[in-house]
Amino acid sequence: MTTSGSPISESERKPSEDPNPPPGTSSSTPRRPIYQTETTGNYWGDVREAFKRIGEVPCARNSLLSGIASGVGVGVIRGLSVHPFAASNWAVGTFVLVSLGTWYVTICQRNIHEERQRVQTVVEQLPKRMLAKPKDSETPP
């Protein structure tokens, strides 16, 4: 909670890098952003602000859309054979499982990890490529 009771400024909402990395970490390792989680003291106001910033969470949109589509599909199919209350339970359960599964367990986090590995590989190979380049422009004609 902020001590002054003032709302969080725009600069505090954006992720920032840790100015003091933990000892033992090299500068070549990727740094994860630190999200500041200050509250205003008003629970519902904080929840409303969190929902406004849901797009800042990596892969949230794709995961939620996958969960919604799966939940609706399973709910409709189950609704054809059982009571609507039971079908809605299946729909909500499917939404939660698919959303969390696509965001955390499988697709999104794996894609983020693979992209970080590719960037790190390129950064490591860049100095080698610069040294291996022949300097044709310095040779006389």
PDB file of C-alpha atoms in Angstrom:
ATOM      1  CA  MET A   1       0.000   0.000   0.000  1.00  0.00           C
ATOM      2  CA  THR A   2       1.302   3.425  -0.784  1.00  0.00           C
ATOM      3  CA  THR A   3       2.051   5.560   2.246  1.00  0.00           C
ATOM      4  CA  SER A   4       0.672   8.761   0.782  1.00  0.00           C
ATOM      5  CA  GLY A   5      -2.611   7.171  -0.294  1.00  0.00           C
ATOM      6  CA  SER A   6      -2.211   8.584  -3.808  1.00  0.00           C
ATOM      7  CA  PRO A   7      -2.985   6.459  -6.852  1.00  0.00           C
ATOM      8  CA  ILE A   8      -0.161   4.619  -8.563  1.00  0.00           C
ATOM      9  CA  SER A   9       1.516   6.680 -11.259  1.00  0.00           C
ATOM     10  CA  GLU A  10       1.915   5.432 -14.842  1.00  0.00           C
ATOM     11  CA  SER A  11       5.652   4.864 -14.399  1.00  0.00           C
ATOM     12  CA  GLU A  12       5.034   2.547 -11.446  1.00  0.00           C
ATOM     13  CA  ARG A  13       2.685   0.353 -13.489  1.00  0.00           C
ATOM     14  CA  LYS A  14       5.277  -0.568 -16.096  1.00  0.00           C
ATOM     15  CA  PRO A  15       7.780  -3.369 -15.480  1.00  0.00           C
ATOM     16  CA  SER A  16      11.239  -2.279 -14.462  1.00  0.00           C
ATOM     17  CA  GLU A  17      14.546  -4.091 -14.407  1.00  0.00           C
ATOM     18  CA  ASP A  18      16.293  -4.851 -11.156  1.00  0.00           C
ATOM     19  CA  PRO A  19      19.114  -2.299 -10.756  1.00  0.00           C
ATOM     20  CA  ASN A  20      20.979  -4.589  -8.337  1.00  0.00           C
ATOM     21  CA  PRO A  21      21.080  -8.141  -9.726  1.00  0.00           C
ATOM     22  CA  PRO A  22      21.706 -10.926  -7.217  1.00  0.00           C
ATOM     23  CA  PRO A  23      25.346 -11.907  -6.695  1.00  0.00           C
ATOM     24  CA  GLY A  24      26.585 -14.697  -8.907  1.00  0.00           C
ATOM     25  CA  THR A  25      24.523 -13.755 -11.942  1.00  0.00           C
ATOM     26  CA  SER A  26      26.352 -12.728 -15.067  1.00  0.00           C
ATOM     27  CA  SER A  27      25.326  -9.835 -17.258  1.00  0.00           C
ATOM     28  CA  SER A  28      24.613 -12.203 -20.173  1.00  0.00           C
ATOM     29  CA  THR A  29      21.749 -13.940 -18.372  1.00  0.00           C
ATOM     30  CA  PRO A  30      18.339 -12.511 -19.247  1.00  0.00           C
ATOM     31  CA  ARG A  31      16.740 -10.414 -16.536  1.00  0.00           C
ATOM     32  CA  ARG A  32      13.090 -10.848 -15.752  1.00  0.00           C
ATOM     33  CA  PRO A  33      11.029  -7.710 -15.259  1.00  0.00           C
ATOM     34  CA  ILE A  34       9.856  -6.899 -11.767  1.00  0.00           C
ATOM     35  CA  TYR A  35       6.216  -5.913 -11.608  1.00  0.00           C
ATOM     36  CA  GLN A  36       5.359  -3.536  -8.813  1.00  0.00           C
ATOM     37  CA  THR A  37       2.262  -4.603  -6.953  1.00  0.00           C
ATOM     38  CA  GLU A  38       1.368  -1.630  -4.817  1.00  0.00           C
ATOM     39  CA  THR A  39      -2.234  -1.305  -3.780  1.00  0.00           C
ATOM     40  CA  THR A  40      -4.429   1.653  -3.050  1.00  0.00           C
ATOM     41  CA  GLY A  41      -6.227   0.019  -0.137  1.00  0.00           C
ATOM     42  CA  ASN A  42      -9.509  -0.273  -2.046  1.00  0.00           C
ATOM     43  CA  TYR A  43      -9.957  -3.948  -2.927  1.00  0.00           C
ATOM     44  CA  TRP A  44     -12.469  -3.521  -5.743  1.00  0.00           C
ATOM     45  CA  GLY A  45     -10.522  -0.598  -7.196  1.00  0.00           C
ATOM     46  CA  ASP A  46      -7.372  -2.729  -7.253  1.00  0.00           C
ATOM     47  CA  VAL A  47      -9.256  -5.605  -8.917  1.00  0.00           C
ATOM     48  CA  ARG A  48     -10.612  -3.215 -11.553  1.00  0.00           C
ATOM     49  CA  GLU A  49      -7.077  -1.909 -12.246  1.00  0.00           C
ATOM     50  CA  ALA A  50      -5.755  -5.469 -12.500  1.00  0.00           C
ATOM     51  CA  PHE A  51      -8.380  -6.337 -15.126  1.00  0.00           C
ATOM     52  CA  LYS A  52      -7.472  -3.213 -17.085  1.00  0.00           C
ATOM     53  CA  ARG A  53      -3.855  -4.402 -17.257  1.00  0.00           C
ATOM     54  CA  ILE A  54      -4.570  -8.030 -18.175  1.00  0.00           C
ATOM     55  CA  GLY A  55      -3.165  -7.406 -21.661  1.00  0.00           C
ATOM     56  CA  GLU A  56       0.285  -6.762 -20.189  1.00  0.00           C
ATOM     57  CA  VAL A  57       0.520 -10.384 -19.027  1.00  0.00           C
ATOM     58  CA  PRO A  58       2.345 -12.410 -21.697  1.00  0.00           C
ATOM     59  CA  CYS A  59       0.021 -14.688 -23.706  1.00  0.00           C
ATOM     60  CA  ALA A  60      -3.033 -13.868 -21.567  1.00  0.00           C
ATOM     61  CA  ARG A  61      -5.218 -13.018 -24.552  1.00  0.00           C
ATOM     62  CA  ASN A  62      -4.524 -16.266 -26.422  1.00  0.00           C
ATOM     63  CA  SER A  63      -4.941 -18.377 -23.307  1.00  0.00           C
ATOM     64  CA  LEU A  64      -8.232 -16.762 -22.318  1.00  0.00           C
ATOM     65  CA  LEU A  65      -9.630 -17.067 -25.838  1.00  0.00           C
ATOM     66  CA  SER A  66      -8.660 -20.747 -25.970  1.00  0.00           C
ATOM     67  CA  GLY A  67     -10.277 -21.326 -22.590  1.00  0.00           C
ATOM     68  CA  ILE A  68     -13.479 -19.500 -23.531  1.00  0.00           C
ATOM     69  CA  ALA A  69     -13.856 -21.394 -26.811  1.00  0.00           C
ATOM     70  CA  SER A  70     -13.186 -24.748 -25.141  1.00  0.00           C
ATOM     71  CA  GLY A  71     -15.539 -23.998 -22.250  1.00  0.00           C
ATOM     72  CA  VAL A  72     -18.371 -22.996 -24.559  1.00  0.00           C
ATOM     73  CA  GLY A  73     -17.847 -26.055 -26.725  1.00  0.00           C
ATOM     74  CA  VAL A  74     -17.807 -28.512 -23.836  1.00  0.00           C
ATOM     75  CA  GLY A  75     -20.737 -26.710 -22.147  1.00  0.00           C
ATOM     76  CA  VAL A  76     -22.907 -26.934 -25.256  1.00  0.00           C
ATOM     77  CA  ILE A  77     -22.062 -30.573 -25.880  1.00  0.00           C
ATOM     78  CA  ARG A  78     -22.685 -31.530 -22.245  1.00  0.00           C
ATOM     79  CA  GLY A  79     -25.865 -29.429 -22.254  1.00  0.00           C
ATOM     80  CA  LEU A  80     -27.352 -31.715 -24.876  1.00  0.00           C
ATOM     81  CA  SER A  81     -27.198 -34.731 -22.570  1.00  0.00           C
ATOM     82  CA  VAL A  82     -27.380 -33.476 -18.952  1.00  0.00           C
ATOM     83  CA  HIS A  83     -29.032 -30.813 -16.820  1.00  0.00           C
ATOM     84  CA  PRO A  84     -27.918 -27.203 -17.575  1.00  0.00           C
ATOM     85  CA  PHE A  85     -26.387 -26.787 -14.099  1.00  0.00           C
ATOM     86  CA  ALA A  86     -24.111 -29.789 -14.623  1.00  0.00           C
ATOM     87  CA  ALA A  87     -23.252 -28.554 -18.116  1.00  0.00           C
ATOM     88  CA  SER A  88     -22.256 -25.151 -16.746  1.00  0.00           C
ATOM     89  CA  ASN A  89     -19.980 -26.846 -14.208  1.00  0.00           C
ATOM     90  CA  TRP A  90     -18.272 -28.691 -17.040  1.00  0.00           C
ATOM     91  CA  ALA A  91     -17.971 -25.470 -19.048  1.00  0.00           C
ATOM     92  CA  VAL A  92     -16.374 -23.509 -16.198  1.00  0.00           C
ATOM     93  CA  GLY A  93     -14.030 -26.363 -15.321  1.00  0.00           C
ATOM     94  CA  THR A  94     -12.944 -26.713 -18.936  1.00  0.00           C
ATOM     95  CA  PHE A  95     -12.381 -22.954 -19.212  1.00  0.00           C
ATOM     96  CA  VAL A  96     -10.134 -22.939 -16.137  1.00  0.00           C
ATOM     97  CA  LEU A  97      -8.134 -26.017 -17.129  1.00  0.00           C
ATOM     98  CA  VAL A  98      -7.596 -24.995 -20.740  1.00  0.00           C
ATOM     99  CA  SER A  99      -6.759 -21.375 -19.888  1.00  0.00           C
ATOM    100  CA  LEU A 100      -4.210 -22.307 -17.256  1.00  0.00           C
ATOM    101  CA  GLY A 101      -2.893 -25.189 -19.330  1.00  0.00           C
ATOM    102  CA  THR A 102      -2.264 -23.117 -22.435  1.00  0.00           C
ATOM    103  CA  TRP A 103      -0.821 -20.181 -20.506  1.00  0.00           C
ATOM    104  CA  TYR A 104       1.389 -21.791 -17.908  1.00  0.00           C
ATOM    105  CA  VAL A 105       2.044 -25.435 -18.580  1.00  0.00           C
ATOM    106  CA  THR A 106       2.412 -25.856 -22.301  1.00  0.00           C
ATOM    107  CA  ILE A 107       2.259 -23.353 -25.077  1.00  0.00           C
ATOM    108  CA  CYS A 108       3.009 -19.840 -23.860  1.00  0.00           C
ATOM    109  CA  GLN A 109       5.812 -20.398 -21.382  1.00  0.00           C
ATOM    110  CA  ARG A 110       7.542 -22.823 -23.761  1.00  0.00           C
ATOM    111  CA  ASN A 111       7.382 -20.258 -26.594  1.00  0.00           C
ATOM    112  CA  ILE A 112       8.792 -17.537 -24.330  1.00  0.00           C
ATOM    113  CA  HIS A 113      11.613 -19.841 -23.197  1.00  0.00           C
ATOM    114  CA  GLU A 114      12.468 -20.856 -26.776  1.00  0.00           C
ATOM    115  CA  GLU A 115      12.510 -17.212 -27.900  1.00  0.00           C
ATOM    116  CA  ARG A 116      14.858 -16.288 -25.048  1.00  0.00           C
ATOM    117  CA  GLN A 117      17.157 -19.153 -26.021  1.00  0.00           C
ATOM    118  CA  ARG A 118      17.229 -17.993 -29.662  1.00  0.00           C
ATOM    119  CA  VAL A 119      17.999 -14.403 -28.647  1.00  0.00           C
ATOM    120  CA  GLN A 120      20.761 -15.562 -26.312  1.00  0.00           C
ATOM    121  CA  THR A 121      22.269 -17.710 -29.084  1.00  0.00           C
ATOM    122  CA  VAL A 122      22.248 -14.792 -31.510  1.00  0.00           C
ATOM    123  CA  VAL A 123      23.803 -12.475 -28.941  1.00  0.00           C
ATOM    124  CA  GLU A 124      26.554 -15.008 -28.218  1.00  0.00           C
ATOM    125  CA  GLN A 125      27.315 -15.563 -31.932  1.00  0.00           C
ATOM    126  CA  LEU A 126      27.298 -11.881 -32.907  1.00  0.00           C
ATOM    127  CA  PRO A 127      30.909 -11.120 -31.848  1.00  0.00           C
ATOM    128  CA  LYS A 128      32.123 -14.255 -33.648  1.00  0.00           C
ATOM    129  CA  ARG A 129      30.436 -13.146 -36.857  1.00  0.00           C
ATOM    130  CA  MET A 130      31.924  -9.678 -36.618  1.00  0.00           C
ATOM    131  CA  LEU A 131      35.458 -11.121 -36.253  1.00  0.00           C
ATOM    132  CA  ALA A 132      34.996 -13.648 -39.051  1.00  0.00           C
ATOM    133  CA  LYS A 133      33.935 -10.995 -41.603  1.00  0.00           C
ATOM    134  CA  PRO A 134      36.634 -10.453 -44.267  1.00  0.00           C
ATOM    135  CA  LYS A 135      37.579  -6.827 -44.756  1.00  0.00           C
ATOM    136  CA  ASP A 136      37.366  -6.529 -48.550  1.00  0.00           C
ATOM    137  CA  SER A 137      37.039  -2.753 -48.497  1.00  0.00           C
ATOM    138  CA  GLU A 138      40.617  -2.284 -47.245  1.00  0.00           C
ATOM    139  CA  THR A 139      42.297  -4.170 -50.118  1.00  0.00           C
ATOM    140  CA  PRO A 140      43.620  -1.991 -53.000  1.00  0.00           C
ATOM    141  CA  PRO A 141      41.887  -2.329 -56.381  1.00  0.00           C
TER     142      PRO A 141
END
